[in-house]
PDB file of C-alpha atoms in Angstrom:
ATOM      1  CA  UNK A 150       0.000   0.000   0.000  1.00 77.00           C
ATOM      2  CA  UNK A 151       1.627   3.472  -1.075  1.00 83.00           C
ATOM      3  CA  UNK A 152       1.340   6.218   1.269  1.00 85.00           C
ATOM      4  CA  UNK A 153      -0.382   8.184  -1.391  1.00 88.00           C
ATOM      5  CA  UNK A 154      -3.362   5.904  -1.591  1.00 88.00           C
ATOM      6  CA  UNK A 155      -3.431   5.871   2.504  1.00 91.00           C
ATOM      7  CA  UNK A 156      -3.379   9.755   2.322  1.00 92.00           C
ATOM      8  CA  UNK A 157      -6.821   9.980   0.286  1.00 94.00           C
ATOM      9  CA  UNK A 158      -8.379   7.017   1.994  1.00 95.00           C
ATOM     10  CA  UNK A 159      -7.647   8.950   4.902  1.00 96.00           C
ATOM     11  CA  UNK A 160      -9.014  12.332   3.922  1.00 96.00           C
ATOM     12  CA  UNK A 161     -12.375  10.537   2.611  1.00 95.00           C
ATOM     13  CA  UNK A 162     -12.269   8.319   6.223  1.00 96.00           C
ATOM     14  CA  UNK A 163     -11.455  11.678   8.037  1.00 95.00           C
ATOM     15  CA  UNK A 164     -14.377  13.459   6.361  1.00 95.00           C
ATOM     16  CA  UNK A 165     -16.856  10.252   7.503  1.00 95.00           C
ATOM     17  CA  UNK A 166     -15.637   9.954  10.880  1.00 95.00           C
ATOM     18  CA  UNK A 167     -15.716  14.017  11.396  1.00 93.00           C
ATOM     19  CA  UNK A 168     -19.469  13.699  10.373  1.00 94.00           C
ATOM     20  CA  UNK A 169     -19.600  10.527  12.679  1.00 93.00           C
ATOM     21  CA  UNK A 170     -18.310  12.400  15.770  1.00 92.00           C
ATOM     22  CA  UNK A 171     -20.835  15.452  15.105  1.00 91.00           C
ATOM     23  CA  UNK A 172     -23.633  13.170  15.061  1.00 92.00           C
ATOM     24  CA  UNK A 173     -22.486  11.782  18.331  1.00 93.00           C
ATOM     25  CA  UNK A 174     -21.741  15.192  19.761  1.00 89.00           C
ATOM     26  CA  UNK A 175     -25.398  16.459  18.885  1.00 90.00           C
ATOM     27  CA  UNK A 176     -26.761  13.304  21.027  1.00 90.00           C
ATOM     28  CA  UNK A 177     -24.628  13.764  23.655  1.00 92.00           C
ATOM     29  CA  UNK A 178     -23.908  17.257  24.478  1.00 88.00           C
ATOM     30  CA  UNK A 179     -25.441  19.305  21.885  1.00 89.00           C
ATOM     31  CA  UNK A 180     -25.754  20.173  18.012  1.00 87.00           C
ATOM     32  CA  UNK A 181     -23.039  21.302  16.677  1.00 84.00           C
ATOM     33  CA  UNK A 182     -23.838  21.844  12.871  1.00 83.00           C
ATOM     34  CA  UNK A 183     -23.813  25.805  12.601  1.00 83.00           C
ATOM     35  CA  UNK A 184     -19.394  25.327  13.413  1.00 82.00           C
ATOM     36  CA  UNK A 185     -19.064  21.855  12.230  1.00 83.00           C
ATOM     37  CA  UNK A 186     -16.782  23.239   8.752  1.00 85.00           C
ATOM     38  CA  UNK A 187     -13.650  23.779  10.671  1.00 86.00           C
ATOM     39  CA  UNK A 188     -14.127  20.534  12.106  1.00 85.00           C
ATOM     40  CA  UNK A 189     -14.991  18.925   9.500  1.00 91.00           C
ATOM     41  CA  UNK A 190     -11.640  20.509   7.761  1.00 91.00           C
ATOM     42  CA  UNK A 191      -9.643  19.458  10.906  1.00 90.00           C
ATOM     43  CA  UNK A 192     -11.545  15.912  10.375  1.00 93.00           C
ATOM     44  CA  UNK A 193     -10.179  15.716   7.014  1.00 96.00           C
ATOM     45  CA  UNK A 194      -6.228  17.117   7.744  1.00 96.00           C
ATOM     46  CA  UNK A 195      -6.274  14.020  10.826  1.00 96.00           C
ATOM     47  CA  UNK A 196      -7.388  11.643   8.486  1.00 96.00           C
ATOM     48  CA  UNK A 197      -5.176  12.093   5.679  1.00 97.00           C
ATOM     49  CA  UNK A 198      -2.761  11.986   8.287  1.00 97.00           C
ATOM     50  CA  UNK A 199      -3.823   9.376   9.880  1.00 97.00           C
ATOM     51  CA  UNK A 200      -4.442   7.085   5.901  1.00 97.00           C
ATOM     52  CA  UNK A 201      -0.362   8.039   5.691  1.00 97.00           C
ATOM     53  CA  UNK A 202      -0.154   6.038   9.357  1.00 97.00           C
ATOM     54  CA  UNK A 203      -2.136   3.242   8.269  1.00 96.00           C
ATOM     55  CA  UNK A 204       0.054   2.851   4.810  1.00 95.00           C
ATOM     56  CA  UNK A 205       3.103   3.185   6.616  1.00 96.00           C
ATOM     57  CA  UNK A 206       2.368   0.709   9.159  1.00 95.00           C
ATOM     58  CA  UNK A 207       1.207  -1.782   6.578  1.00 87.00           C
ATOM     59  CA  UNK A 208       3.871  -1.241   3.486  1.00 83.00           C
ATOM     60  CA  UNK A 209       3.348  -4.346   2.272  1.00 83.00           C
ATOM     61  CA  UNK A 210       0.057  -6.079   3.451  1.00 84.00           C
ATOM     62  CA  UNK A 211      -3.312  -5.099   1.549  1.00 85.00           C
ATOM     63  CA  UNK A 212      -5.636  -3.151   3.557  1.00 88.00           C
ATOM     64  CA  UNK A 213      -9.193  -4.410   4.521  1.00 93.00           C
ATOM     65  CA  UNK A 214     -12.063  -3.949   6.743  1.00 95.00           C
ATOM     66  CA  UNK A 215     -10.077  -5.672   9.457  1.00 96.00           C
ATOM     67  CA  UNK A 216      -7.062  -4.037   9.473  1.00 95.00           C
ATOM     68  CA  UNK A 217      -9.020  -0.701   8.993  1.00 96.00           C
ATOM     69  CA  UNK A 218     -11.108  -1.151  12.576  1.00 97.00           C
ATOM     70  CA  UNK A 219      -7.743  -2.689  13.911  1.00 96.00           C
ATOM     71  CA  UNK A 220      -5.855   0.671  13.496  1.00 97.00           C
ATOM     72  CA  UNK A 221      -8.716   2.855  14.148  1.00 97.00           C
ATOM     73  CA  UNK A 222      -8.802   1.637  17.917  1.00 98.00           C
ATOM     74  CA  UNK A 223      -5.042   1.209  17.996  1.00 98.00           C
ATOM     75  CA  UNK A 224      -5.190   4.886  17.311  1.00 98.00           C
ATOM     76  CA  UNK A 225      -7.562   5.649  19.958  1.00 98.00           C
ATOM     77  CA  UNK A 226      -5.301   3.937  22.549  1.00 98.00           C
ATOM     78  CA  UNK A 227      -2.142   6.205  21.080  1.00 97.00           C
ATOM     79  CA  UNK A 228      -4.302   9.035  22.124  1.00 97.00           C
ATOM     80  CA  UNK A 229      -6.310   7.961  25.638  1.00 97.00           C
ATOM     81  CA  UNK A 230      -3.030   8.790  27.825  1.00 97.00           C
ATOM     82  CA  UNK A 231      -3.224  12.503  26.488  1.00 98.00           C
ATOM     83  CA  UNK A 232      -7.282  12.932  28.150  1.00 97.00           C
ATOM     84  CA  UNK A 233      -5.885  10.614  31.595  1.00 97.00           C
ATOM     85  CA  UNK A 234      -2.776  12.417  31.857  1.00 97.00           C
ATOM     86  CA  UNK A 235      -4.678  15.692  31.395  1.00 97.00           C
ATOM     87  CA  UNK A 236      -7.494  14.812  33.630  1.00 96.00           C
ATOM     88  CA  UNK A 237      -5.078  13.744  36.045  1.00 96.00           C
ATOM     89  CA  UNK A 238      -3.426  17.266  35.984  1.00 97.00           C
ATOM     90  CA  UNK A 239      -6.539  19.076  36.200  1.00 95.00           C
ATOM     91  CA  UNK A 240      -7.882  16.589  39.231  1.00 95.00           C
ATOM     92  CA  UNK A 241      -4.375  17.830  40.873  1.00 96.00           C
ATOM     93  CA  UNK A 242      -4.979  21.534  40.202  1.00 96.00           C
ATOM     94  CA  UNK A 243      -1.619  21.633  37.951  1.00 97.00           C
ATOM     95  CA  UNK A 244      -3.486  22.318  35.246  1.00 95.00           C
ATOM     96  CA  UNK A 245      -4.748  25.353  36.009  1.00 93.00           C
ATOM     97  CA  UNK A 246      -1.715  26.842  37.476  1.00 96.00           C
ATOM     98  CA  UNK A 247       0.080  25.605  34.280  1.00 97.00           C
ATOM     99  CA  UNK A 248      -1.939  26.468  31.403  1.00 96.00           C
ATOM    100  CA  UNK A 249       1.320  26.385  29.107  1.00 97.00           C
ATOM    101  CA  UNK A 250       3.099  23.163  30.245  1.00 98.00           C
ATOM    102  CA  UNK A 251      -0.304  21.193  30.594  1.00 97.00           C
ATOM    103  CA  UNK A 252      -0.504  21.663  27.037  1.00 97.00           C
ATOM    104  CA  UNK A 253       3.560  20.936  25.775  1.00 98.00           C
ATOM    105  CA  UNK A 254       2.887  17.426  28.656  1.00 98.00           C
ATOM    106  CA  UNK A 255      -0.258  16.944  25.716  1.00 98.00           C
ATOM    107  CA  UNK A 256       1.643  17.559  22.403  1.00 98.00           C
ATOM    108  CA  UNK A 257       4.361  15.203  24.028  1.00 98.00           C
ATOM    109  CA  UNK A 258       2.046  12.463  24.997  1.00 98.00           C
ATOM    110  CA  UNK A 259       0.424  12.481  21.413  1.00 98.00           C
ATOM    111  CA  UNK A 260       3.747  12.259  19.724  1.00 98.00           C
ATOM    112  CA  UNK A 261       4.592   9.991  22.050  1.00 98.00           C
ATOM    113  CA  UNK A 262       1.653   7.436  22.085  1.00 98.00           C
ATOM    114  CA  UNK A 263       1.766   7.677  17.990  1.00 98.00           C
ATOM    115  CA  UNK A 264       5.648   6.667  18.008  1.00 98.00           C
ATOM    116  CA  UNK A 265       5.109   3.871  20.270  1.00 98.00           C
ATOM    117  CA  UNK A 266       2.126   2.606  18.019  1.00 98.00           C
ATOM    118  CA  UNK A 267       4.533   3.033  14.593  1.00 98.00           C
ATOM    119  CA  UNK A 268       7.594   1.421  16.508  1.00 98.00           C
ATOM    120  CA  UNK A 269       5.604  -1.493  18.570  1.00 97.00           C
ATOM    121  CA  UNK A 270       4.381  -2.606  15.377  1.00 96.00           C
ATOM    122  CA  UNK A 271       6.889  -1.957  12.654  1.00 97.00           C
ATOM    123  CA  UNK A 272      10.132  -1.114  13.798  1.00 96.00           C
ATOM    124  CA  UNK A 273      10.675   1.713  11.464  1.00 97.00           C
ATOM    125  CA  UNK A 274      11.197   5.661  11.472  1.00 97.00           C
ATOM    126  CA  UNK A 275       8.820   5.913   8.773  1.00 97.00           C
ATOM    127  CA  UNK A 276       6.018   4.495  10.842  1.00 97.00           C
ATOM    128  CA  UNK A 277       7.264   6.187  13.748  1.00 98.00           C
ATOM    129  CA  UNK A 278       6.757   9.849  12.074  1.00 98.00           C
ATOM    130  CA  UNK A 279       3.122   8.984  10.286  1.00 98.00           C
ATOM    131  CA  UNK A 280       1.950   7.283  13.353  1.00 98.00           C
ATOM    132  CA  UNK A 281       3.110  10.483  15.725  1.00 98.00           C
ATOM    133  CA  UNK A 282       2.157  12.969  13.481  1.00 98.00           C
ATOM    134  CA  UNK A 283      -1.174  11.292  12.722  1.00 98.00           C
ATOM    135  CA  UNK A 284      -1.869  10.854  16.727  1.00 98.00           C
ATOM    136  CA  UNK A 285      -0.833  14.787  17.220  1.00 98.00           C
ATOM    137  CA  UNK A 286      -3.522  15.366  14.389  1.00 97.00           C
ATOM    138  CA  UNK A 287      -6.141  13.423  15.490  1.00 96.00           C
ATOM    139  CA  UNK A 288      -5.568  15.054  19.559  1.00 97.00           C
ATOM    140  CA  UNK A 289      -6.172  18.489  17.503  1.00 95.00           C
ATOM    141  CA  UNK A 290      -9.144  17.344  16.005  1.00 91.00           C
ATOM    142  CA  UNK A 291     -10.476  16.618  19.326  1.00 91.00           C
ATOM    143  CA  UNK A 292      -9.980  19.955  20.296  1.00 89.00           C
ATOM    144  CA  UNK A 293      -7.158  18.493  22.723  1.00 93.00           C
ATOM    145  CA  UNK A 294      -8.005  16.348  25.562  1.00 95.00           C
ATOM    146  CA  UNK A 295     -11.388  15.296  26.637  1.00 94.00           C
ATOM    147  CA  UNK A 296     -12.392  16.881  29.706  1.00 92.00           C
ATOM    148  CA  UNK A 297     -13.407  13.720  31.100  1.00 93.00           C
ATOM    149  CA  UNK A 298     -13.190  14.453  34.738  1.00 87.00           C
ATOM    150  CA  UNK A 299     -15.952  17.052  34.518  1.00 85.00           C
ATOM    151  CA  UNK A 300     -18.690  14.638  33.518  1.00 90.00           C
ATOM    152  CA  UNK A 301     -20.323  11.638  32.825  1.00 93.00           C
ATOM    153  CA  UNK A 302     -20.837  13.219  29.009  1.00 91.00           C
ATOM    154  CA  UNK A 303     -17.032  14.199  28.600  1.00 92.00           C
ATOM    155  CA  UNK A 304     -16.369   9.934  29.118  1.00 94.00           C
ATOM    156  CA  UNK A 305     -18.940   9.410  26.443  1.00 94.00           C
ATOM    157  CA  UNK A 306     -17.526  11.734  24.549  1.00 93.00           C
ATOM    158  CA  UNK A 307     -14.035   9.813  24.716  1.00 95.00           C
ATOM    159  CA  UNK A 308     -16.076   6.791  23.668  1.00 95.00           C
ATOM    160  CA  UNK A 309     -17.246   8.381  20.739  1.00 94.00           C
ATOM    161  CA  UNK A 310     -13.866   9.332  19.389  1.00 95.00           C
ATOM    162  CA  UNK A 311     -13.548   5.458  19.757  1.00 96.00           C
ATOM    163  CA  UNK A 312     -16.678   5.322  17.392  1.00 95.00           C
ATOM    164  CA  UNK A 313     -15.367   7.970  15.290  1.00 95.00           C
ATOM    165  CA  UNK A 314     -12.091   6.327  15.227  1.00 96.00           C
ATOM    166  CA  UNK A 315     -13.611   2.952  13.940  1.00 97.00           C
ATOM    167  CA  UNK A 316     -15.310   4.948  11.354  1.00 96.00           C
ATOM    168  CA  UNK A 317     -12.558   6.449   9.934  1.00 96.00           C
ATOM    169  CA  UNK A 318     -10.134   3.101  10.214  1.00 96.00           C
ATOM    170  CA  UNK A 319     -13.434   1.697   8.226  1.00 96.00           C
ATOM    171  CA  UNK A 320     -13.277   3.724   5.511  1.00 96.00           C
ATOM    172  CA  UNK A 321      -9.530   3.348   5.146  1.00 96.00           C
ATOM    173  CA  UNK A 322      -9.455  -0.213   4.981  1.00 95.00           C
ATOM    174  CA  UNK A 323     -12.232  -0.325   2.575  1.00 95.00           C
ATOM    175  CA  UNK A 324     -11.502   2.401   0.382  1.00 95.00           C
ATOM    176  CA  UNK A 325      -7.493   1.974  -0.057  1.00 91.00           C
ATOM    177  CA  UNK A 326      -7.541  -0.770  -2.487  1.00 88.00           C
ATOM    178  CA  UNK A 327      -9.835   0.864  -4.623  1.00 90.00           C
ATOM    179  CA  UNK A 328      -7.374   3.723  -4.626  1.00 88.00           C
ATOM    180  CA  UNK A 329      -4.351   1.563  -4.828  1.00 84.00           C
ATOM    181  CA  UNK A 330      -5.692  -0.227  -7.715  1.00 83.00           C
ATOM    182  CA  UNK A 331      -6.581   2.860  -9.790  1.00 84.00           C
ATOM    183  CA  UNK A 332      -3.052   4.677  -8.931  1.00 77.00           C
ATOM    184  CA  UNK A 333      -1.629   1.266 -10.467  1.00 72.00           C
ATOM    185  CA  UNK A 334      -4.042   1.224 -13.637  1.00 68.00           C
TER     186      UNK A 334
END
């Protein structure tokens, strides 16, 4: 799979699961429609980014439905500690006091979690860049960490970038091959 064909899976998947996440957002919190185009713009930027992750982890395997769902939630995971750590800070009241370091501890956890996903399962720098830079991405696109310490809605929340996430690794694995095959043609 060529990073190319990853990259517009991604975009397409990142568009799908962006318009998965508002749906989820309108039932649990409220609608967010009227300022859903920068998200869904953000939604497109983390899934290109995170189509170049999937290609790079999977160089030379063909992408599927499988693989698709398995890297959306091993995506997720990259990016839980980010909302713990952060909910842990805020629980401590270090947050607060430390607007500006609370949120270099978050860029450094995403990089972080997405270099341990690229090197846990390849072994290569390649994977290790696409996988960090798509798990910085995709904590943007979230707005940064979920505030999950406020409320039960915040958890759900989480849950639904899991849903999102599954969405978007979904579209990836389906949609790939069809883009592989045509780059090849």
């Amino acid at each position: 799979m060529t990073p190319r064909s990853g990259l517009l899976a991604g975009a397409l998947a990142g568009l799908a699961a962006g318009l998965a996440f508002a749906t989820a957002h309108a039932f649990i919190i409220t609608p967010v429609w009227s300022r859903m185009l920068m998200g869904l713009v953000f939604g497109v930027v983390a899934g290109a980014t995170a189509g170049w992750a999937y290609a790079e982890l999977r160089p030379n395997a063909p992408a599927s439905l499988k693989s698709g769902l398995a890297f959306g939630v091993l995506l997720w995971i990259s990016v839980v500690p980010v909302t713990l750590t952060n909910a842990a800070l805020r629980a401590s009241g270090f947050a607060i006091e430390h607007r500006t370091l609370t949120d270099a501890i978050a860029v450094v956890l995403a990089l972080a979690g997405g270099a341990a996903l690229g090197w846990l399962r390849t072994r290569r720098m390649r994977a290790v860049l696409a996988c960090s830079a798509a798990a910085l991405v995709v904590t943007m696109a979230m707005g940064g960490p979920v505030p999950v310490g406020r409320n039960v809605r915040a958890v759900e929340i989480l849950f639904a970038v899991l849903a999102a996430s599954l969405i978007g690794g979904a579209v990836v694995g389906l949609l790939a091959p069809r883009f592989e095959r045509a780059q090849l043609s």
